[in-house]
Tab-separated table of C-alpha atoms and ligand atoms in Angstrom:
chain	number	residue	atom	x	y	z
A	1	UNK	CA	72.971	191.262	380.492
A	2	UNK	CA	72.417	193.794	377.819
A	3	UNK	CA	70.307	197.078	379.213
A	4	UNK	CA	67.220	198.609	376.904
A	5	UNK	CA	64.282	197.281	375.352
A	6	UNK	CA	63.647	193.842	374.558
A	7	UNK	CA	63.072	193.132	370.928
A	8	UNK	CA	60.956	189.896	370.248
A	9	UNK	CA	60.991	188.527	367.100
A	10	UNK	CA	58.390	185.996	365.786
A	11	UNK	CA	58.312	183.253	363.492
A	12	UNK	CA	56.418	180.608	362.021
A	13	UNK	CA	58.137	177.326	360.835
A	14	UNK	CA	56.487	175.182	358.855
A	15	UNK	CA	58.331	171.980	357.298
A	16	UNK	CA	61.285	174.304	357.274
A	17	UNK	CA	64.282	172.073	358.230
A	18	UNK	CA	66.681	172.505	355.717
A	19	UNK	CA	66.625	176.485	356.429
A	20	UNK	CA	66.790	176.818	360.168
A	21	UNK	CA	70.196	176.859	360.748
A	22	UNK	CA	71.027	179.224	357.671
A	23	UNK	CA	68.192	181.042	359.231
A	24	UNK	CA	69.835	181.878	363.101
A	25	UNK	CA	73.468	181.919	361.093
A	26	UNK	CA	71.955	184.702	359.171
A	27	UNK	CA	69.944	186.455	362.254
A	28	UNK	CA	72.608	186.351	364.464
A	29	UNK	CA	74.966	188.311	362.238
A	30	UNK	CA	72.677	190.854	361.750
A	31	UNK	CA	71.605	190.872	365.800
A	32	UNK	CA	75.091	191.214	366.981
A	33	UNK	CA	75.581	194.457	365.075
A	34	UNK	CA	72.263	196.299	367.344
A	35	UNK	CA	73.858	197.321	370.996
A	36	UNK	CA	70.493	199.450	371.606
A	37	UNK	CA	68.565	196.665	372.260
A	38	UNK	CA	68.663	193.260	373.299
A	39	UNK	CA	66.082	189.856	371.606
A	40	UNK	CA	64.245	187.183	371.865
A	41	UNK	CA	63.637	184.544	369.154
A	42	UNK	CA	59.925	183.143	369.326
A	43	UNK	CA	59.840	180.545	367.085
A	44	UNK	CA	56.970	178.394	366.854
A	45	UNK	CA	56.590	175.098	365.145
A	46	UNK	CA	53.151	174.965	363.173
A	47	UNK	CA	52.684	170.842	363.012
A	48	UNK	CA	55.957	170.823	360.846
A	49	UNK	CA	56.175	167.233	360.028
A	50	UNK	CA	60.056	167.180	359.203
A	51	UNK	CA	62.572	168.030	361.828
A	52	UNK	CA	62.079	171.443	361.902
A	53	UNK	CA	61.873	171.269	365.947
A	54	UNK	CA	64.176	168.767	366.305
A	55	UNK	CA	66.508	171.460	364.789
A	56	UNK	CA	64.923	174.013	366.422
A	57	UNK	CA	65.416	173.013	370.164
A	58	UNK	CA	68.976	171.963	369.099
A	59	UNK	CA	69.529	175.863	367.986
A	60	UNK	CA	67.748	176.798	371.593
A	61	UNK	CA	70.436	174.905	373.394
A	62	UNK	CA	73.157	176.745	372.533
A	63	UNK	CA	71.016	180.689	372.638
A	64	UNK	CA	69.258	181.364	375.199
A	65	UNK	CA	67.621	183.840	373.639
A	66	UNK	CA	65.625	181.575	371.339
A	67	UNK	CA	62.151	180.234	372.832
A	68	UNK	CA	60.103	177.283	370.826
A	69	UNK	CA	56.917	177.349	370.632
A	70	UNK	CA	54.908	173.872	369.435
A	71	UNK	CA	51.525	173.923	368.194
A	72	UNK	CA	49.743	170.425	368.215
A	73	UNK	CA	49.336	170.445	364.592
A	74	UNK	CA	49.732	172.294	361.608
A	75	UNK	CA	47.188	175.572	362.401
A	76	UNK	CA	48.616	177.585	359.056
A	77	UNK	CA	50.435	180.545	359.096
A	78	UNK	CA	48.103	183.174	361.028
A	79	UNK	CA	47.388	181.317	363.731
A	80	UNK	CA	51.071	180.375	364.619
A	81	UNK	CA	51.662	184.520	364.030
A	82	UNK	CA	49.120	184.774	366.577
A	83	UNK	CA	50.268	181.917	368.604
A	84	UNK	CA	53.764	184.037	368.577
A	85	UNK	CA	52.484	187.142	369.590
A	86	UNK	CA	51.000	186.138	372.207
A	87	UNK	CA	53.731	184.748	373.923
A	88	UNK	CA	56.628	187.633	372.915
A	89	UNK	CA	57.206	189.575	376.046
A	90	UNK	CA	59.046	192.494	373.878
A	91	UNK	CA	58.649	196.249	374.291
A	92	UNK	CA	58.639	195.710	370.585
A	93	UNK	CA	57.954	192.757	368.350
A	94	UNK	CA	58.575	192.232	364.402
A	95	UNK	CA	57.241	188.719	362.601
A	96	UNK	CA	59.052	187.392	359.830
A	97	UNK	CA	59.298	184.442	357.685
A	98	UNK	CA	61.218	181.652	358.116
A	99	UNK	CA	62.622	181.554	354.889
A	100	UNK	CA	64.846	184.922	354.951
A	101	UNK	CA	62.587	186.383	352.710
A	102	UNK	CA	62.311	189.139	354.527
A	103	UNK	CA	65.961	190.679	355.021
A	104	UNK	CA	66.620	190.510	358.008
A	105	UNK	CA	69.200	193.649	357.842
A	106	UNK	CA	65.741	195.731	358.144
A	107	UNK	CA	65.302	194.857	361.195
A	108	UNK	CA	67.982	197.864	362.078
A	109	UNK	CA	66.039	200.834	360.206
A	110	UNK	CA	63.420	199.349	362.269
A	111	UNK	CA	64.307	199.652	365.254
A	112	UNK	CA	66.111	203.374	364.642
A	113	UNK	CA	62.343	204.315	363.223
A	114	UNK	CA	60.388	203.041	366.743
A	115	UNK	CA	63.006	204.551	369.057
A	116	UNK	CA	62.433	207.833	367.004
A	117	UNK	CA	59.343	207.446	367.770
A	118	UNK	CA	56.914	205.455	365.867
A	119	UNK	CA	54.436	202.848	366.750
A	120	UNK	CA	54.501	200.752	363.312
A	121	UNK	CA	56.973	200.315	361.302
A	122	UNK	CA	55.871	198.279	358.264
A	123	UNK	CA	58.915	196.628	355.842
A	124	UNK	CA	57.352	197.899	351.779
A	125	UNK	CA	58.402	195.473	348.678
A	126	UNK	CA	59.563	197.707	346.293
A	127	UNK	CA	60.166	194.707	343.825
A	128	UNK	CA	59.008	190.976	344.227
A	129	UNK	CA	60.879	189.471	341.773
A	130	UNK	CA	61.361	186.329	344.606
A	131	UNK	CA	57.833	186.137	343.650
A	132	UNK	CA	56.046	184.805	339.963
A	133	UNK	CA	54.659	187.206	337.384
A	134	UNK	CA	51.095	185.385	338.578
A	135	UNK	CA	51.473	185.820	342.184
A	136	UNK	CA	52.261	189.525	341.843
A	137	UNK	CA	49.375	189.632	339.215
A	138	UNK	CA	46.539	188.269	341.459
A	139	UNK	CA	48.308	190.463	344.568
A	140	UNK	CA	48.423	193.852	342.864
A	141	UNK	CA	44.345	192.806	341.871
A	142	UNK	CA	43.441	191.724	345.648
A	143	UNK	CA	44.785	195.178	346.924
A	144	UNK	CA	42.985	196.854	344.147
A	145	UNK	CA	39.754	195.220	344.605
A	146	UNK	CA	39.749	194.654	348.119
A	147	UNK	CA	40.527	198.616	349.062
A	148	UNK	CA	37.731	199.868	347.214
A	149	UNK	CA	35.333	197.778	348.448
A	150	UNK	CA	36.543	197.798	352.196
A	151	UNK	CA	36.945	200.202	354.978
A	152	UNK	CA	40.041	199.200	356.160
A	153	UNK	CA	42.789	200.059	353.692
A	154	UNK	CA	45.507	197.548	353.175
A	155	UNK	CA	49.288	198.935	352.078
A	156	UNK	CA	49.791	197.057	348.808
A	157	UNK	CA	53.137	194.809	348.846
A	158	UNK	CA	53.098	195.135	352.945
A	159	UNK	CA	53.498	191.922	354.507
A	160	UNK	CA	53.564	190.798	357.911
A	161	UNK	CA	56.780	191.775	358.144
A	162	UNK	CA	56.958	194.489	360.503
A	163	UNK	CA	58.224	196.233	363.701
A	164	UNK	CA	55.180	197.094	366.205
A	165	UNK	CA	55.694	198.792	369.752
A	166	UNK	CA	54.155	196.948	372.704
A	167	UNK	CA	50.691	199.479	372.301
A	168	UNK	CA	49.905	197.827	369.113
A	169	UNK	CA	51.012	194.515	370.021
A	170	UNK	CA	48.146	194.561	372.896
A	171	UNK	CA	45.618	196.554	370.730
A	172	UNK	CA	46.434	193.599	368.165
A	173	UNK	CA	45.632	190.819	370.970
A	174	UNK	CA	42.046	192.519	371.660
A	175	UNK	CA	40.806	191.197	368.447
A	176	UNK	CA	38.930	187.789	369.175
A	177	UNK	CA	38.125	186.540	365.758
A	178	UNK	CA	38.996	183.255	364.745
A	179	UNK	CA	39.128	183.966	361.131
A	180	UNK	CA	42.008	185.617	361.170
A	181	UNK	CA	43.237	187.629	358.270
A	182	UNK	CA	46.718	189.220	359.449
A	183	UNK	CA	47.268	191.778	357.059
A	184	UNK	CA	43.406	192.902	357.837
A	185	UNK	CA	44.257	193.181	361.327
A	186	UNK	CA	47.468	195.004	361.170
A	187	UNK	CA	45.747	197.538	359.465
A	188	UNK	CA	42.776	197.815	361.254
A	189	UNK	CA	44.514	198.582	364.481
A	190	UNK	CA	46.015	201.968	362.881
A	191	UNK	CA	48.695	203.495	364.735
A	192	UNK	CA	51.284	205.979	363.950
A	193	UNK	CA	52.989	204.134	361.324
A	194	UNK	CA	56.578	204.702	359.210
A	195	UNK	CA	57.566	202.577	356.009
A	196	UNK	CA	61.087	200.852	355.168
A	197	UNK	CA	61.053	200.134	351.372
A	198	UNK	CA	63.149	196.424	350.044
A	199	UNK	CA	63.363	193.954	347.216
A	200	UNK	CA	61.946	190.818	347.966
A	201	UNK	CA	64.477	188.096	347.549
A	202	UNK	CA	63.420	184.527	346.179
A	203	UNK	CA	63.160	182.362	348.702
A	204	UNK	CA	66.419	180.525	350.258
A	205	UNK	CA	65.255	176.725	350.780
A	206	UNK	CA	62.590	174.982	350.556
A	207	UNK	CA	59.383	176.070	348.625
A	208	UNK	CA	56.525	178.646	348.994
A	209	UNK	CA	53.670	177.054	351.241
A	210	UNK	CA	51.266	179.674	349.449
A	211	UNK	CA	50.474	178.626	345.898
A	212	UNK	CA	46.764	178.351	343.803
A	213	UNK	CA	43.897	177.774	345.576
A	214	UNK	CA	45.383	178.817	349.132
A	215	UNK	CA	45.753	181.913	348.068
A	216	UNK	CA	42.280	181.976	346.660
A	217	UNK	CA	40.882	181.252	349.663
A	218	UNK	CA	42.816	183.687	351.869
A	219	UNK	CA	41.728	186.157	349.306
A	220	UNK	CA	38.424	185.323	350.242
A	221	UNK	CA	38.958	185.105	354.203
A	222	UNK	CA	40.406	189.066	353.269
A	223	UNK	CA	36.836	190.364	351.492
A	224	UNK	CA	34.872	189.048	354.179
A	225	UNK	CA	36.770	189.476	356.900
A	226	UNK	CA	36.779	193.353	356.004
A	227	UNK	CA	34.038	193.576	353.853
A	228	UNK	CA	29.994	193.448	353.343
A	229	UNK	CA	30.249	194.679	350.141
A	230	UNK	CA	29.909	191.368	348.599
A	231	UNK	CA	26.485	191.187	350.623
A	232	UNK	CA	24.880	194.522	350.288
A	233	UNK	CA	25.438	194.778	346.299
A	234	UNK	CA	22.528	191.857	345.918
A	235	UNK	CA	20.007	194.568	347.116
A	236	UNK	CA	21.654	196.854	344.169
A	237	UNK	CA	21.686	194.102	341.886
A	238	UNK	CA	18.267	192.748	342.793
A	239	UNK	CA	16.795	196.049	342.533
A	240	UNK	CA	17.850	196.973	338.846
A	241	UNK	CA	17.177	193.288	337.664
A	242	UNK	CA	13.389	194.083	339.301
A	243	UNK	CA	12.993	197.625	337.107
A	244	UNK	CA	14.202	195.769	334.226
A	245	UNK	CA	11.691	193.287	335.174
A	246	UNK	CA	8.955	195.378	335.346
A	247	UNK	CA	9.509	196.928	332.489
A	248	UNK	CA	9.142	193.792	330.564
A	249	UNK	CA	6.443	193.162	331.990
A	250	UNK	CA	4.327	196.459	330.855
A	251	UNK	CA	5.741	195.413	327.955
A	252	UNK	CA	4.537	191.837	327.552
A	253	UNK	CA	0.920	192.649	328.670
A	254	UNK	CA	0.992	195.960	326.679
A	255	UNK	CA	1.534	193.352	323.506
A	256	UNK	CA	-0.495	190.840	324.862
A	257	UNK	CA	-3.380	192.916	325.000
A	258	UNK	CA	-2.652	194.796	321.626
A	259	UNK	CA	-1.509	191.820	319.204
A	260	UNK	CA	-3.855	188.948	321.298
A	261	UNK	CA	-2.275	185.917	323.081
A	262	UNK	CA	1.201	184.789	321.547
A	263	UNK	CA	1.799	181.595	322.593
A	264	UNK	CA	5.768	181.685	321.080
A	265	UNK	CA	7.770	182.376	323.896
A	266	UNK	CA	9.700	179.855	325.021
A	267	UNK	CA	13.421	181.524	324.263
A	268	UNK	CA	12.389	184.418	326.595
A	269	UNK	CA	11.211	182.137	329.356
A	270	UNK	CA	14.134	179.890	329.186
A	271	UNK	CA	16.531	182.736	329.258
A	272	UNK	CA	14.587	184.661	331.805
A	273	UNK	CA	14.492	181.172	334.086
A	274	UNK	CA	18.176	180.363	333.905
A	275	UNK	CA	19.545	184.078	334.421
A	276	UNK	CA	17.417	184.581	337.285
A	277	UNK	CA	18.400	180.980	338.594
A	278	UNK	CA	22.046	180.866	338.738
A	279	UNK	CA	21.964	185.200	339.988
A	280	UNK	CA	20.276	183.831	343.000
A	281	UNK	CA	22.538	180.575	343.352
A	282	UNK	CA	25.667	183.524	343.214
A	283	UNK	CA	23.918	185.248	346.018
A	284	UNK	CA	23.045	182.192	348.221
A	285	UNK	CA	26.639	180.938	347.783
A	286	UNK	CA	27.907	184.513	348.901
A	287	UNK	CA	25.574	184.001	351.766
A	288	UNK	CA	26.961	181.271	352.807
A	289	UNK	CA	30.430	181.858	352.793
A	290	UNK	CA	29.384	184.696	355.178
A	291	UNK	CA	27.588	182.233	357.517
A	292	UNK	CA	29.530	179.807	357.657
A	293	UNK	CA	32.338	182.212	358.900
A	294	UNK	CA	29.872	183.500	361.118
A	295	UNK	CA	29.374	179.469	362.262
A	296	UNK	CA	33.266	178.895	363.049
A	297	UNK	CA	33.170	182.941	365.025
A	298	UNK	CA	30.592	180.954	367.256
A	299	UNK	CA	32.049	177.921	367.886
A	300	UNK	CA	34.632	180.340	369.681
A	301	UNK	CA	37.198	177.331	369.167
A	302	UNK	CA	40.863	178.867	370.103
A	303	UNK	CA	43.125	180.221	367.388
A	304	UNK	CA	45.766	177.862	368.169
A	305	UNK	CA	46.894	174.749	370.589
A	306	UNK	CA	49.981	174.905	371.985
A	307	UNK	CA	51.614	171.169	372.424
A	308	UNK	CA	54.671	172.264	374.376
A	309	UNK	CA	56.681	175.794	374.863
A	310	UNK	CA	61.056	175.294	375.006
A	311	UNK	CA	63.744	177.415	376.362
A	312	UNK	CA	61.089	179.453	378.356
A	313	UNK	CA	63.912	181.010	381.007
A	314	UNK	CA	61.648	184.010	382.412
A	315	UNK	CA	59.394	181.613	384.536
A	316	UNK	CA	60.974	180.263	387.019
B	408	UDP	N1	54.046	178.930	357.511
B	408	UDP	C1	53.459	178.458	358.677
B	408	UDP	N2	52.362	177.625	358.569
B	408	UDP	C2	51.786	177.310	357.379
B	408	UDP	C3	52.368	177.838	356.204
B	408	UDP	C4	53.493	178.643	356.296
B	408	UDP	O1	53.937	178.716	359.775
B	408	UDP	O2	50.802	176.573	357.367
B	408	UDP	C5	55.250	179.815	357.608
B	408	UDP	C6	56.435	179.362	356.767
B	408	UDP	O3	57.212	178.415	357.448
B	408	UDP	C7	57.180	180.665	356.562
B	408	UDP	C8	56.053	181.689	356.508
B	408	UDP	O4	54.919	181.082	357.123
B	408	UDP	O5	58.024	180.983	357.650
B	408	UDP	C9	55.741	182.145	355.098
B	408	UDP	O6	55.451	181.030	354.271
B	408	UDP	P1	55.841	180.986	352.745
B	408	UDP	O7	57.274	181.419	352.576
B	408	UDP	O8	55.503	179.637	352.241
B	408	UDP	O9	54.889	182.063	352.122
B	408	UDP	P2	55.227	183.133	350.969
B	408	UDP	O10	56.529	183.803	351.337
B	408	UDP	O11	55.320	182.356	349.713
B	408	UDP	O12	54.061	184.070	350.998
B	409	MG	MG1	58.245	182.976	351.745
């Protein structure tokens, strides 16, 4: 047995069969060539409904260092993160896709960077050409929008790939919400934090879970998980569409009273009506997407159901 730390790493499968074994062939090349440290594999199945596990547990026979994780159904990516986490017993422990997007040669620098001393060390894409001239569009436009209107300040083109020290790890487990935004939370925690810059490779197999509307909505799940800026600028809003109001108002009696009644009016109204109606419809619906994440916090459902857990040697 190999003395040092223990290095966990963590990742999510989902319906990613044809890539596991070029996965570990790829992994264990680059593993063999760290002799500061010794790993384990977390891998957890998220509900993959190919034979992702099958090929999973048949990789865990022959390493003992791998350790399968099964969810009880597809939970999406954060929650089988968190699922991960929880159960890596590393002094240090660094997520990564499935899909050898994330190279996993970085895992070295890494690893030098946290024994040198820091508590974070987040993998930067210098160039996502892997990715579609859209994705990176709407990407570069969430990070823009969503640090100026939130406290927490995401690194743009950071994913979840990352190295974090055990610290982190358990400041990381503190956080109870179910929504759970990853790339939020990473940053939240703070930390003293070092960057290794790569270019993104396309994907190997298989094809990018993350496409339209899903990434809409985790948009979305990222401004109000970090953010009440979407609910406090309806009192701005509301206030300046009162002045204007007002003023109207002076204005309308002010006429009414000079020029007599003037019964022709019926384009102002309508316009007036509509504008006013669909401003408050925007704020109601913003509203609710706030409660109704507040409804799912309360349920206090876990993040995650774990069917079975493989290749767990430690217990006894
Ligand atoms: N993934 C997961 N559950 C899901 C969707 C994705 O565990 O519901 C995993 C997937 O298997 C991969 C990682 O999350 O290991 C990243 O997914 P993907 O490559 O599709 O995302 P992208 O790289 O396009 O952002
Ligand atoms: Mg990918």
């Amino acid at each position: 047995m190999q003395a040092g730390p223990v290095v966990s790493l963590v990742v999510p499968f989902y319906n990613e069969g044809a890539g596991v074994d070029a996965f570990f062939k790829t992994i264990n090349a680059t593993l063999t060539r760290v002799d500061t440290a010794s790993f384990e594999i977390v891998c957890v199945d998220d509900g993959s409904k190919d034979d992702t596990l099958a090929r999973l547990l048949s990789a865990s026979q022959s390493d003992p260092r791998i350790k399968v994780l099964e969810l009880s159904r597809n939970f999406g990516k954060e929650a089988a993160l968190t699922a991960g986490l929880d159960a890596a017993m590393g002094d240090a422990v660094i997520p990564m896709d499935a899909d050898l997007q994330d190279p996993p040669e970085l895992i070295i620098q890494m690893i030098e960077k946290w024994r040198l001393g820091a508590d974070v060390v987040l993998a930067r894409r210098i160039d996502r050409h892997g990715d579609s001239m859209a994705k990176r569009g709407t990407a570069n436009l969430f990070y823009k929008i969503h640090n100026r209107v939130s406290h927490v300040e995401i690194p743009a083109n950071v994913g979840d790939f990352r190295l974090m020290n055990r610290a982190s790890v358990d400041a990381l487990k503190r956080l109870p919400e179910r929504q759970r935004f990853m790339k939020g939370m990473f940053a939240w925690i703070g930390f003293r934090t070092e960057v290794v810059d790569y270019m993104r490779p396309a994907r190997a197999t298989g094809s990018s879970k993350f496409t339209g509307w899903r990434l809409w909505n985790f948009a979305l799940e990222g401004f109000t998980s970090f953010s009440s800026a979407p609910l406090r600028i309806w009192t701005y809003i509301g206030s300046f569409s009162t002045l204007l109001t007002f003023i109207y108002l002076v204005f309308i009696v002010i006429r009414t009273l000079v020029y007599g009644v003037d019964v022709p009016g019926y384009a102002s109204l309508l316009v007036s009506i509509l504008f006013f109606g669909s401003l408050q419809l925007i704020s109601v619906g913003i509203l609710g997407e706030y409660i109704g994440r507040i409804y799912t916090e309360s349920k206090q459902r876990p993040v995650y159901v774990v069917r079975q857990v493989y290749g767990d040697n430690r217990e006894p």
